[in-house]
Coordinates of C-alpha atoms and ligand atoms in Angstrom, one line a residue:
M12 CA -175.1 -38.8 -57.8
L13 CA -172.8 -36.4 -56.3
V14 CA -169.6 -37.5 -55.2
S15 CA -166.8 -36.6 -52.4
A16 CA -164.1 -34.6 -53.9
K17 CA -161.5 -36.9 -52.6
E18 CA -160.8 -39.3 -55.5
M19 CA -161.0 -36.9 -58.1
L20 CA -158.7 -34.5 -56.3
N21 CA -156.0 -37.6 -55.3
K22 CA -156.0 -38.6 -58.9
A23 CA -155.7 -34.8 -60.3
K24 CA -152.6 -34.8 -57.7
A25 CA -150.7 -37.7 -58.8
G26 CA -151.6 -36.9 -62.6
H27 CA -150.4 -33.2 -62.4
Y28 CA -153.6 -31.7 -63.3
A29 CA -156.3 -29.7 -61.6
V30 CA -159.8 -30.1 -61.2
G31 CA -161.9 -26.9 -61.4
Q32 CA -164.1 -25.2 -58.5
F33 CA -166.7 -23.1 -60.2
N34 CA -168.9 -21.1 -58.2
I35 CA -172.7 -21.5 -58.8
N36 CA -175.3 -18.6 -58.1
N37 CA -178.5 -19.8 -60.0
L38 CA -179.9 -22.7 -62.1
E39 CA -178.4 -21.2 -65.5
W40 CA -174.8 -21.1 -63.7
T41 CA -175.3 -24.9 -62.6
K42 CA -176.8 -25.8 -65.9
S43 CA -173.9 -24.3 -67.7
I44 CA -171.0 -25.6 -65.6
L45 CA -172.5 -29.3 -65.6
L46 CA -172.8 -28.9 -69.3
A47 CA -169.3 -27.9 -70.0
A48 CA -167.9 -30.7 -67.7
E49 CA -170.2 -33.3 -69.4
E50 CA -168.7 -32.2 -73.0
T51 CA -165.4 -32.3 -72.0
R52 CA -165.5 -35.5 -69.7
S53 CA -164.0 -33.6 -66.8
P54 CA -164.8 -34.1 -63.1
V55 CA -165.8 -31.0 -61.6
I56 CA -166.8 -29.2 -58.3
L57 CA -169.7 -26.9 -57.9
G58 CA -168.8 -24.3 -55.3
V59 CA -171.7 -22.5 -53.1
S60 CA -170.5 -19.4 -51.0
E61 CA -172.6 -18.9 -48.0
G62 CA -174.1 -15.6 -49.7
A63 CA -174.8 -17.6 -52.8
G64 CA -176.6 -20.5 -50.9
K65 CA -178.7 -17.6 -49.0
Y66 CA -179.4 -15.8 -52.4
M67 CA -180.6 -19.5 -53.6
T68 CA -183.2 -19.7 -50.7
G69 CA -180.9 -22.2 -48.7
Y70 CA -179.0 -25.1 -49.0
K71 CA -181.6 -27.7 -49.6
T72 CA -182.8 -25.8 -52.5
V73 CA -179.2 -26.1 -54.0
V74 CA -179.0 -29.6 -53.2
G75 CA -182.7 -30.3 -54.8
M76 CA -181.7 -28.5 -57.8
V77 CA -178.2 -30.1 -58.5
N78 CA -179.5 -33.4 -57.8
G79 CA -182.4 -33.0 -59.9
M80 CA -180.2 -31.6 -62.8
L81 CA -177.5 -34.6 -62.5
E82 CA -180.4 -37.2 -63.2
E83 CA -182.5 -34.9 -65.8
L84 CA -179.2 -33.8 -67.9
N85 CA -178.1 -37.2 -67.6
I86 CA -174.7 -36.4 -66.3
S87 CA -172.2 -39.0 -65.9
V88 CA -168.7 -37.6 -64.8
P89 CA -168.2 -36.8 -61.1
V90 CA -169.5 -33.8 -59.7
A91 CA -168.8 -32.8 -55.9
L92 CA -171.0 -30.0 -54.2
H93 CA -169.0 -28.0 -52.2
L94 CA -169.4 -25.3 -49.4
D95 CA -166.9 -22.4 -50.5
H96 CA -165.4 -20.6 -47.6
G97 CA -167.7 -21.7 -44.9
S98 CA -168.4 -21.0 -41.3
Y99 CA -168.4 -23.5 -38.7
E100 CA -172.3 -23.1 -38.4
G101 CA -172.7 -23.1 -42.2
C102 CA -170.4 -26.5 -42.6
Y103 CA -173.1 -28.2 -40.5
K104 CA -175.9 -27.0 -42.4
C105 CA -174.5 -28.5 -45.3
I106 CA -173.4 -31.6 -44.1
E107 CA -177.1 -31.9 -42.9
A108 CA -178.7 -30.5 -46.4
G109 CA -176.7 -33.2 -48.5
F110 CA -173.6 -31.6 -49.5
S111 CA -170.9 -33.9 -50.6
S112 CA -167.9 -31.5 -49.5
I113 CA -167.5 -28.8 -47.3
M114 CA -164.5 -26.1 -46.7
F115 CA -164.1 -24.9 -43.3
D116 CA -162.6 -21.4 -43.6
G117 CA -161.0 -21.1 -40.0
S118 CA -158.0 -18.8 -41.3
H119 CA -159.4 -15.7 -39.4
Y120 CA -159.2 -17.6 -35.9
P121 CA -156.1 -18.3 -34.1
I122 CA -154.6 -21.4 -35.7
E123 CA -154.9 -23.5 -32.3
E124 CA -158.6 -22.6 -32.8
N125 CA -158.7 -23.1 -36.7
I126 CA -157.2 -26.7 -35.9
E127 CA -159.5 -27.5 -33.0
K128 CA -162.8 -26.8 -35.2
T129 CA -161.1 -28.5 -38.4
K130 CA -160.6 -31.5 -36.5
E131 CA -164.0 -31.7 -35.4
L132 CA -165.7 -31.0 -38.5
V133 CA -163.1 -33.5 -40.3
K134 CA -164.6 -36.3 -37.9
V135 CA -168.3 -35.5 -38.7
A136 CA -167.9 -35.0 -42.3
K137 CA -165.6 -38.1 -43.0
G138 CA -168.2 -40.1 -41.0
K139 CA -170.6 -39.1 -44.0
G140 CA -168.0 -39.8 -46.8
M141 CA -167.7 -36.1 -47.6
S142 CA -164.5 -34.2 -48.3
V143 CA -163.3 -31.4 -46.3
E144 CA -161.1 -28.7 -47.3
A145 CA -159.3 -26.4 -44.6
E146 CA -157.6 -22.9 -45.0
V147 CA -154.3 -21.8 -43.8
G148 CA -153.3 -18.1 -44.3
S149 CA -155.5 -15.4 -45.2
I150 CA -156.4 -14.5 -48.9
G151 CA -153.3 -12.1 -50.0
G152 CA -151.1 -12.9 -47.7
C153 CA -148.6 -15.9 -47.9
A154 CA -149.2 -19.0 -45.6
D155 CA -146.7 -20.5 -43.1
P156 CA -145.7 -24.0 -44.4
K157 CA -145.5 -25.4 -41.0
E158 CA -148.8 -24.5 -39.9
C159 CA -149.9 -26.1 -43.2
K160 CA -148.3 -29.4 -42.4
S161 CA -150.3 -29.3 -38.8
V162 CA -153.6 -28.5 -40.7
A163 CA -153.0 -31.2 -43.6
D164 CA -152.2 -33.8 -40.7
L165 CA -155.8 -33.5 -39.4
G166 CA -156.9 -35.8 -42.2
V167 CA -158.5 -32.9 -44.5
T168 CA -158.8 -33.9 -48.1
M169 CA -157.6 -30.9 -49.7
L170 CA -155.6 -27.8 -48.2
A171 CA -156.3 -24.1 -49.4
A172 CA -153.1 -21.9 -48.7
G173 CA -152.2 -18.5 -49.3
I174 CA -149.6 -17.7 -51.8
G175 CA -150.5 -14.3 -52.8
N176 CA -153.6 -14.8 -54.3
I177 CA -157.0 -13.0 -54.1
H178 CA -160.6 -12.9 -54.8
G179 CA -161.7 -11.0 -57.8
K180 CA -159.5 -9.0 -60.2
Y181 CA -155.7 -8.7 -59.5
P182 CA -154.4 -4.9 -58.9
E183 CA -152.0 -3.7 -61.7
N184 CA -149.2 -3.6 -59.2
W185 CA -149.9 -7.4 -58.2
E186 CA -146.6 -9.3 -57.5
G187 CA -147.7 -12.6 -58.6
L188 CA -148.2 -16.0 -57.0
S189 CA -145.4 -16.7 -54.3
F190 CA -143.9 -20.1 -56.0
E191 CA -141.4 -20.2 -53.2
T192 CA -144.1 -20.3 -50.9
L193 CA -145.7 -22.6 -52.6
D194 CA -143.0 -24.8 -53.2
A195 CA -141.9 -24.8 -49.3
I196 CA -145.9 -26.0 -48.7
Q197 CA -145.7 -29.0 -51.0
Q198 CA -142.3 -30.1 -49.7
L199 CA -144.1 -30.6 -46.2
T200 CA -147.4 -31.6 -47.2
G201 CA -146.5 -34.3 -49.8
D202 CA -149.5 -35.9 -51.1
M203 CA -151.9 -33.2 -49.9
P204 CA -153.9 -31.9 -52.9
L205 CA -153.4 -28.0 -52.8
V206 CA -156.0 -25.5 -53.7
L207 CA -155.4 -22.3 -55.3
H208 CA -158.4 -19.8 -54.4
G209 CA -158.8 -16.6 -56.8
G210 CA -158.4 -18.2 -60.1
T211 CA -160.0 -15.2 -61.9
G212 CA -157.1 -13.3 -63.7
I213 CA -154.2 -15.3 -63.1
P214 CA -152.0 -15.8 -66.2
D215 CA -152.3 -19.1 -67.8
D216 CA -148.2 -19.8 -67.2
M217 CA -148.6 -19.2 -63.6
I218 CA -151.6 -21.5 -63.4
K219 CA -149.5 -24.1 -65.1
K220 CA -146.6 -23.5 -62.8
A221 CA -148.9 -23.9 -59.5
I222 CA -150.2 -27.2 -60.9
S223 CA -146.8 -28.5 -61.4
L224 CA -146.3 -27.5 -57.9
G225 CA -148.9 -29.7 -56.4
V226 CA -152.3 -27.4 -56.9
A227 CA -154.8 -29.8 -58.0
K228 CA -157.9 -27.6 -57.3
I229 CA -158.4 -24.2 -58.5
N230 CA -161.4 -22.0 -57.7
V231 CA -163.0 -19.7 -60.3
N232 CA -166.0 -17.3 -59.6
T233 CA -165.4 -13.6 -60.9
E234 CA -164.5 -14.6 -64.2
C235 CA -167.5 -16.6 -65.1
Q236 CA -169.4 -13.6 -63.5
L237 CA -167.8 -11.0 -65.8
A238 CA -168.4 -13.5 -69.0
F239 CA -172.3 -13.8 -68.1
A240 CA -172.6 -9.9 -67.5
D241 CA -170.6 -9.0 -70.8
A242 CA -172.6 -11.1 -73.0
T243 CA -175.8 -10.0 -71.4
R244 CA -175.1 -6.6 -72.0
K245 CA -174.3 -7.2 -75.5
Y246 CA -177.6 -8.5 -76.4
I247 CA -179.4 -5.9 -74.6
E248 CA -177.2 -3.1 -76.2
A249 CA -178.0 -4.6 -79.5
G250 CA -181.6 -4.3 -78.6
K251 CA -182.3 -8.0 -79.2
D252 CA -184.8 -7.8 -75.9
L253 CA -186.9 -5.7 -78.1
E254 CA -186.9 -7.8 -80.9
G255 CA -189.9 -10.3 -81.1
K256 CA -190.0 -12.3 -78.1
G257 CA -186.6 -11.6 -77.0
F258 CA -187.5 -10.7 -73.6
D259 CA -188.3 -14.1 -73.0
P260 CA -185.8 -14.9 -69.9
R261 CA -185.3 -18.2 -71.7
K262 CA -183.9 -16.0 -74.6
L263 CA -182.4 -13.2 -72.5
L264 CA -180.1 -15.4 -70.3
A265 CA -179.1 -17.6 -72.9
P266 CA -176.2 -15.7 -74.6
G267 CA -174.8 -15.2 -70.5
A268 CA -175.2 -18.9 -70.0
E269 CA -173.5 -19.8 -73.2
A270 CA -170.7 -17.3 -72.3
I271 CA -170.2 -19.5 -68.6
K272 CA -170.3 -22.6 -70.4
D273 CA -167.3 -21.5 -72.9
M274 CA -165.4 -19.9 -70.1
V275 CA -165.8 -23.0 -68.0
I276 CA -164.5 -25.3 -70.8
T277 CA -161.7 -23.1 -71.6
K278 CA -160.6 -23.5 -68.0
I279 CA -161.0 -27.2 -67.9
K280 CA -158.7 -27.1 -70.9
L281 CA -156.1 -25.3 -69.2
F282 CA -156.2 -27.0 -66.0
G283 CA -156.0 -30.3 -67.7
S284 CA -158.9 -32.0 -66.7
E285 CA -160.4 -32.9 -69.8
G286 CA -161.0 -36.5 -70.6
K287 CA -160.1 -37.4 -66.8
A288 CA -163.5 -38.5 -65.8
D289 CA -162.7 -41.6 -67.6
E290 CA -159.6 -42.4 -66.7
Ligands
13P566 P1 -162.3 -15.5 -57.9 O1 -163.9 -14.9 -57.9 O2 -161.3 -14.7 -58.0 O3 -162.2 -16.6 -59.1 O4 -162.0 -16.6 -56.8 C1 -163.0 -17.5 -56.4 C2 -162.4 -18.2 -55.4 O5 -161.3 -18.4 -55.0 C3 -163.9 -18.7 -54.4 O6 -163.5 -19.4 -53.2

């Protein structure tokens, strides 16, 4: 059964580790991530962007697929199904479809409007036992710690705050995460689990430092996509699809799926959530 991300993230914050949010794109992604979490006994968050939700034909399909897999694969670690960077309308659709967690990304609204909409969604989602992530400060920039405090006080479950992180690969001249900003946010928001978006390509030592300063959820998407593409390319370039029934999708997609699973296991170990499902 799907669970809210609240308990797993509160435990992570108190225990000084982070739970990974791995974005899903299709059946292979979902299966690989769930198997990786089960094998390492780690809680996990499956992230669904609005674009990926649409690609998979809609949120109801996603909920059906994930719930079916939890049962058929006998998954016994805590799993949350979370809307990633949701719009106001998207949040309502996921609440109805049976997600267990939502992110309302109101970072592009003026702060007053972000607060108003976040407050309303917190009320609705919490009534259904769901967790809610809010975002302050746009990706790439640094959030204002005082604004973070105002949003944290609305009763959100976890808070994403910009600290110089971006989605996708980081450019050569990237200056790194702003630990000064993170520290100031953590000082003001206390127990609130903080979320680090753009996990792809952040060096391991920065990840560890971010966790020590209160990050309890780390989002990874691009790195799994790159691992999948790389393994699939190698399979095709080696001509394996032309050998016997190597073109069978179950064979063609297998190396990519295995690469996603390996990547997720590596991240779970780095984030320190291995074995935490049983604590
Ligand atoms: P990356 O694609 O950079 O890993 O970021 C993922 C993310 O933050 C999803 O919200």
